[in-house]
C-alpha cells in the first residue's frame, strides 16, 4: 500500500510530519481533526485531508472539538474559538464539506473524537507542537488503529524541513533563507480534490452553530468564567481577514517606524488570528512580500523569523516547552548563580489582578486582563519583571506561562513560548555586566521603560472594558459571592459597588472577638476542590490570608467515654482564613467600594436603569446592572415585586438555620481532637477554634446545633439554649468542662442550603441577561464557601458576556 505522502501533491507532502504512514484499509472516512487552522482557505491540513479522502475513495469529515480540559480554558478563549467555528463551518459548507463541532460540557462529555477516529482510515490534524495537543495527539494515536498524521499548516518553511533545534534568530534566518524564498511568493495551489461528504452517524450531538447562542453555550461549560470575552474582538476568519487587510493597506508600510510605540496603532494585532489559524500565514506572508516596503520587510522578519523560529523550536522539542530545562544552558547557569539574590516577591494574585504597585507593569497587566492583548514591546518588559517578583526562576517561568495563556487571546501558541522563554534567555545571548537576579540575562527595567512610556497615558489607552462606557453595577450582599462578583467585574474595568446590611463585609464567613477569645461562628473551614477556586486559594495562601487547619477532626456517633474519639474524618485539606475566617472577606474587599450598613429594601427597573432604595425608602443609587447575592429566601423576597420568575426560582431553594454557641474556657478541654461532626443528640458540630492557625491560644469553642434544634429553639430563651448546648457538649465528649469565662449565642437564619441548585444545570447562577440581573450565592452552586465563590464569578461572567454580546 502506498504511503500517505505518496498520495499527496508535493506542496502538501512536504508538510506531512509522518510521511511514511499508511491508511487503515478498513476505515470508512478521513477525519480532519481541526484545532489549529480554523479556516477553509489556504489550509494545508484541509487540503491534505481532502486529497487523501479522494485517493482512498472515502468521505471526508471535519471534526472540531472544544474541550473544557484544555488548560486556561475560559470564556474569552471559548468565545473567540466558537466565533471562529461559525465562520469556518460556513466556509466548509460552501465547499460541500461537513463540519461538526463538539463542545464538552455537562451531559456532553463522551469521547467523541476517539469514537470517530476509530472508524477512520486516517486522521489528519495540524502540527501544533505545544501542550496539551502533543500529548492528546499521542493518546489518540495509541487508542486507534488508523494513523494520526500531522500537517504543518502554520509556517512558510515546513517544520519537517528545519533540520536542527534552532538556537538564535540570525542562524535560523540564514539556514532557512533558501527554503523560505522558494515558498514565499508562490501562490498556494487551489485544491481541486472533491471528496464525498460524510453523512454517517455521529457518536455525539454536534452544536448547531447557526442556532445556538454561543455565550449561553459558554456559560454551560465548566471553565474559568472570571476571564470574560473581549467586547468588540470577534474571532473568526472574517474578522481576521478584515484585520489583516486594514493593516496591509494602512499600517504595513510604516511598521518599521511605528512597531515599538505602544501608544500608536502601529502593529498588525493579528497574532490571535494567526494563533488559531483564522488567517492563513501563507497568504499574509505572500501579500506582505508583494507590498515590498521597509515596513513590510521588518514585519516579514517578525513573521517569518521570530514566529517561525519559535514554531521550529517547539517542533524539535516535541512540545516539551514548559520545563525549566528548556532554557539554554548559559541562562540556567547564570540564574543559578543568582538564585540567592534578594527579591521582592509578589503574590500570584497581585500579578493576575495587576495590583503590584508598579504603574507600568500594572497597566500592562490591565491590558491583558481587559483587552486580552499586550503590545509586544511592553510584553518584553512585563515578562522580564516576573523574575525579580518570583521566589525562584522556575516559579517566574510558570507564572509567565500562566498569565500569558490565561488572558492573552494569542496565548498557548508556539510563538508565545518563544516570546515568554526569551524573557529568560531563549534565543538570546549573555550580556555584560552581570546584574543582580538576572545575572547575564538581558535586563529590562519597568522604571526605565516608564521614562519613555508614560504609565498613566498607556493605562488610559489600554485599560478599557470594551463597552461604550464601564457598566455601573450594584452588588447587593457582601458575602463571598457578592465580593467575588464585584472584584471580577472591577478587574474587567467596570464600576461595582457592594451594599451590605452588616457592619462589615463577610456575611457567613465571620469572626467575632471577645478578648482574649476569638470565634469563627459562621463557616468553620472550607475546602478547595475545584481548580478554578483552588488557583485563588493558593494565592491567598501565598499572602498568608489562608492557612491549613491541621487539627484532628473526628466523628462522634455515640457519647465518648473520656474524651477519646475513635472515628477519624477523612484527611481532607481544611482551610481557614487567618487570623480569622473574616480575613478572606477583608482581603476580597480590599480594593472594592463596599458600603456597609446599607440594607437594600426596594428595587425598581425603569428602561435600562435599576434604582435601589434602602429600608428607610432613601435612594441608594441608579445602576445599569444588578447582582443580588443574598441567601435564597432573602433574594426571593427582594426580587418578588420586580422579577417574579427569578424570585420564584430562588424561593424554591430551602435554607436551614443554625444556632451557634461561642464558649471561652479558663483551661483546656482534655479532648484528643479539635473538631467533631456530632451524629448523636442535638449538636451537629463542635470545634476548638483556638486550634486554628493565627488565633489567640485561649481555649475557645464553637458549638453548632443541628437544624431541628435550631428551628425548635429559634425564639426560645437564649441563656437556656446556651445551657442546654453546654450540657450536650459535656455529654457527648464525656469530660468535665473547665470554668467558662465567656458565653454567647448567634442565630444564623439562613445558614446552609443542602438542596442547592444544580450548578451544572444553572451554570452557577440565575440571570436575566436582557434585564441586566444576576443572582448568585452558595445556594446556586452546591453550597459552601467554594460554591459561593464560583457562583459570584458565574454571575459576573453573565454580565460580562452580555456586554460582549451587545458590543
Ligand atoms: P452570605 O455570606 O450569606 O452573604 C450575603 C450577604 O448579604 C450578607 O453579608 C448579608 O449581610 C447581606 N444582606 C442580606 N440582605 C441584605 C440586604 N437586603 N441588603 C444588603 N445586604 C444584605 N461553608 C463551608 O465551606 N464550610 C463550612 O464549614 C461552613 N460552615 C458553616 C457554618 C455556619 C454556621 C454557617 C452559617 C455557614 C457555614 N458555611 C460553611 C457556609 C458558608 O458560610 C457560606 O456558604 C458562604 O459564606 C455563603 O456566602 P454568600 O456570599 O453566598 O452568602
Tab-separated table of C-alpha atoms and ligand atoms in Angstrom, residues 475-483 499-510 521-527 581 595 598-601 629-631 634 638 655-656 658-660 685 704 748 750-753 776-779 783-789 791, ligand 1:
chain	number	residue	atom	x	y	z
A	475	UNK	CA	-23.904	44.185	44.112
A	476	UNK	CA	-26.347	43.543	46.940
A	477	UNK	CA	-24.699	41.442	49.645
A	478	UNK	CA	-21.058	41.496	50.646
A	479	UNK	CA	-20.503	37.816	51.409
A	480	UNK	CA	-18.052	35.652	49.472
A	481	UNK	CA	-20.337	35.521	46.433
A	482	UNK	CA	-21.016	39.254	46.231
A	483	UNK	CA	-17.411	40.251	46.828
A	499	UNK	CA	-24.006	47.123	49.566
A	500	UNK	CA	-24.230	45.075	52.733
A	501	UNK	CA	-26.524	45.455	55.682
A	502	UNK	CA	-23.869	44.240	58.108
A	503	UNK	CA	-21.210	46.265	59.894
A	504	UNK	CA	-18.589	44.969	57.524
A	505	UNK	CA	-18.431	42.561	54.600
A	506	UNK	CA	-18.200	38.811	55.027
A	507	UNK	CA	-21.718	37.566	55.643
A	508	UNK	CA	-21.470	33.998	56.841
A	509	UNK	CA	-17.695	33.924	56.950
A	510	UNK	CA	-17.338	35.959	60.063
A	521	UNK	CA	-19.069	31.459	64.439
A	522	UNK	CA	-20.215	31.003	60.817
A	523	UNK	CA	-18.245	28.971	58.293
A	524	UNK	CA	-15.773	26.785	60.154
A	525	UNK	CA	-13.313	25.961	57.441
A	526	UNK	CA	-13.525	25.382	53.726
A	527	UNK	CA	-12.243	23.058	51.075
A	581	UNK	CA	-12.308	33.456	58.750
A	595	UNK	CA	-20.928	50.369	51.530
A	598	UNK	CA	-26.960	49.604	53.885
A	599	UNK	CA	-29.951	47.287	53.781
A	600	UNK	CA	-31.375	47.367	50.266
A	601	UNK	CA	-35.139	47.100	50.623
A	629	UNK	CA	-26.022	37.751	46.240
A	630	UNK	CA	-28.344	37.208	49.189
A	631	UNK	CA	-29.375	33.888	50.687
A	634	UNK	CA	-33.972	36.914	51.100
A	638	UNK	CA	-36.414	41.369	47.474
A	655	UNK	CA	-32.100	27.091	53.560
A	656	UNK	CA	-31.680	25.739	57.059
A	658	UNK	CA	-28.103	27.111	62.697
A	659	UNK	CA	-27.757	28.273	66.278
A	660	UNK	CA	-24.106	28.795	67.189
A	685	UNK	CA	-20.541	20.229	65.098
A	704	UNK	CA	-23.395	24.326	66.262
A	748	UNK	CA	-27.983	32.118	61.562
A	750	UNK	CA	-30.063	31.132	56.542
A	751	UNK	CA	-27.042	29.020	57.350
A	752	UNK	CA	-26.816	26.209	54.841
A	753	UNK	CA	-28.552	25.167	51.665
A	776	UNK	CA	-25.709	34.306	42.985
A	777	UNK	CA	-24.771	32.796	46.317
A	778	UNK	CA	-23.741	29.471	47.774
A	779	UNK	CA	-27.259	28.178	47.107
A	783	UNK	CA	-23.443	25.419	48.941
A	784	UNK	CA	-20.363	26.294	50.981
A	785	UNK	CA	-17.620	28.862	50.566
A	786	UNK	CA	-16.277	27.289	47.395
A	787	UNK	CA	-19.732	27.305	45.816
A	788	UNK	CA	-20.289	30.944	46.829
A	789	UNK	CA	-17.014	31.963	45.166
A	791	UNK	CA	-21.292	31.434	41.893
B	1	LIG	P1	-23.632	35.326	52.649
B	1	LIG	O1	-22.340	35.121	53.295
B	1	LIG	O2	-24.846	34.996	53.445
B	1	LIG	O3	-23.711	36.821	52.145
B	1	LIG	C1	-24.921	37.510	51.969
B	1	LIG	C2	-24.738	38.937	52.453
B	1	LIG	O4	-25.908	39.672	52.140
B	1	LIG	C3	-24.551	39.063	53.949
B	1	LIG	O5	-23.354	39.722	54.225
B	1	LIG	C4	-25.740	39.897	54.402
B	1	LIG	O6	-25.394	40.806	55.422
B	1	LIG	C5	-26.117	40.633	53.141
B	1	LIG	N1	-27.519	41.027	53.045
B	1	LIG	C6	-28.610	40.292	53.253
B	1	LIG	N2	-29.712	41.001	52.970
B	1	LIG	C7	-29.289	42.225	52.557
B	1	LIG	C8	-29.965	43.375	52.088
B	1	LIG	N3	-31.265	43.432	51.968
B	1	LIG	N4	-29.218	44.449	51.737
B	1	LIG	C9	-27.859	44.417	51.828
B	1	LIG	N5	-27.185	43.330	52.269
B	1	LIG	C10	-27.910	42.252	52.612
B	1	LIG	N6	-19.139	26.705	54.378
B	1	LIG	C11	-18.050	25.938	54.220
B	1	LIG	O7	-17.478	25.915	53.116
B	1	LIG	N7	-17.539	25.215	55.250
B	1	LIG	C12	-18.115	25.229	56.477
B	1	LIG	O8	-17.619	24.618	57.396
B	1	LIG	C13	-19.260	26.021	56.675
B	1	LIG	N8	-19.875	26.068	57.878
B	1	LIG	C14	-20.881	26.937	58.069
B	1	LIG	C15	-21.449	27.068	59.335
B	1	LIG	C16	-22.432	28.007	59.577
B	1	LIG	C17	-22.998	28.148	60.921
B	1	LIG	C18	-22.862	28.841	58.540
B	1	LIG	C19	-23.851	29.912	58.783
B	1	LIG	C20	-22.339	28.703	57.270
B	1	LIG	C21	-21.373	27.737	57.029
B	1	LIG	N9	-20.827	27.562	55.762
B	1	LIG	C22	-19.739	26.769	55.579
B	1	LIG	C23	-21.440	28.168	54.580
B	1	LIG	C24	-20.684	29.398	54.109
B	1	LIG	O9	-20.524	30.281	55.154
B	1	LIG	C25	-21.497	30.014	53.002
B	1	LIG	O10	-21.707	29.053	52.001
B	1	LIG	C26	-20.892	31.235	52.356
B	1	LIG	O11	-20.250	32.047	53.289
B	1	LIG	C27	-22.041	31.967	51.671
B	1	LIG	O12	-21.612	33.150	51.070
B	1	LIG	P2	-22.659	34.035	50.275
B	1	LIG	O13	-21.945	35.208	49.767
B	1	LIG	O14	-23.383	33.187	49.308
B	1	LIG	O15	-23.775	34.483	51.325
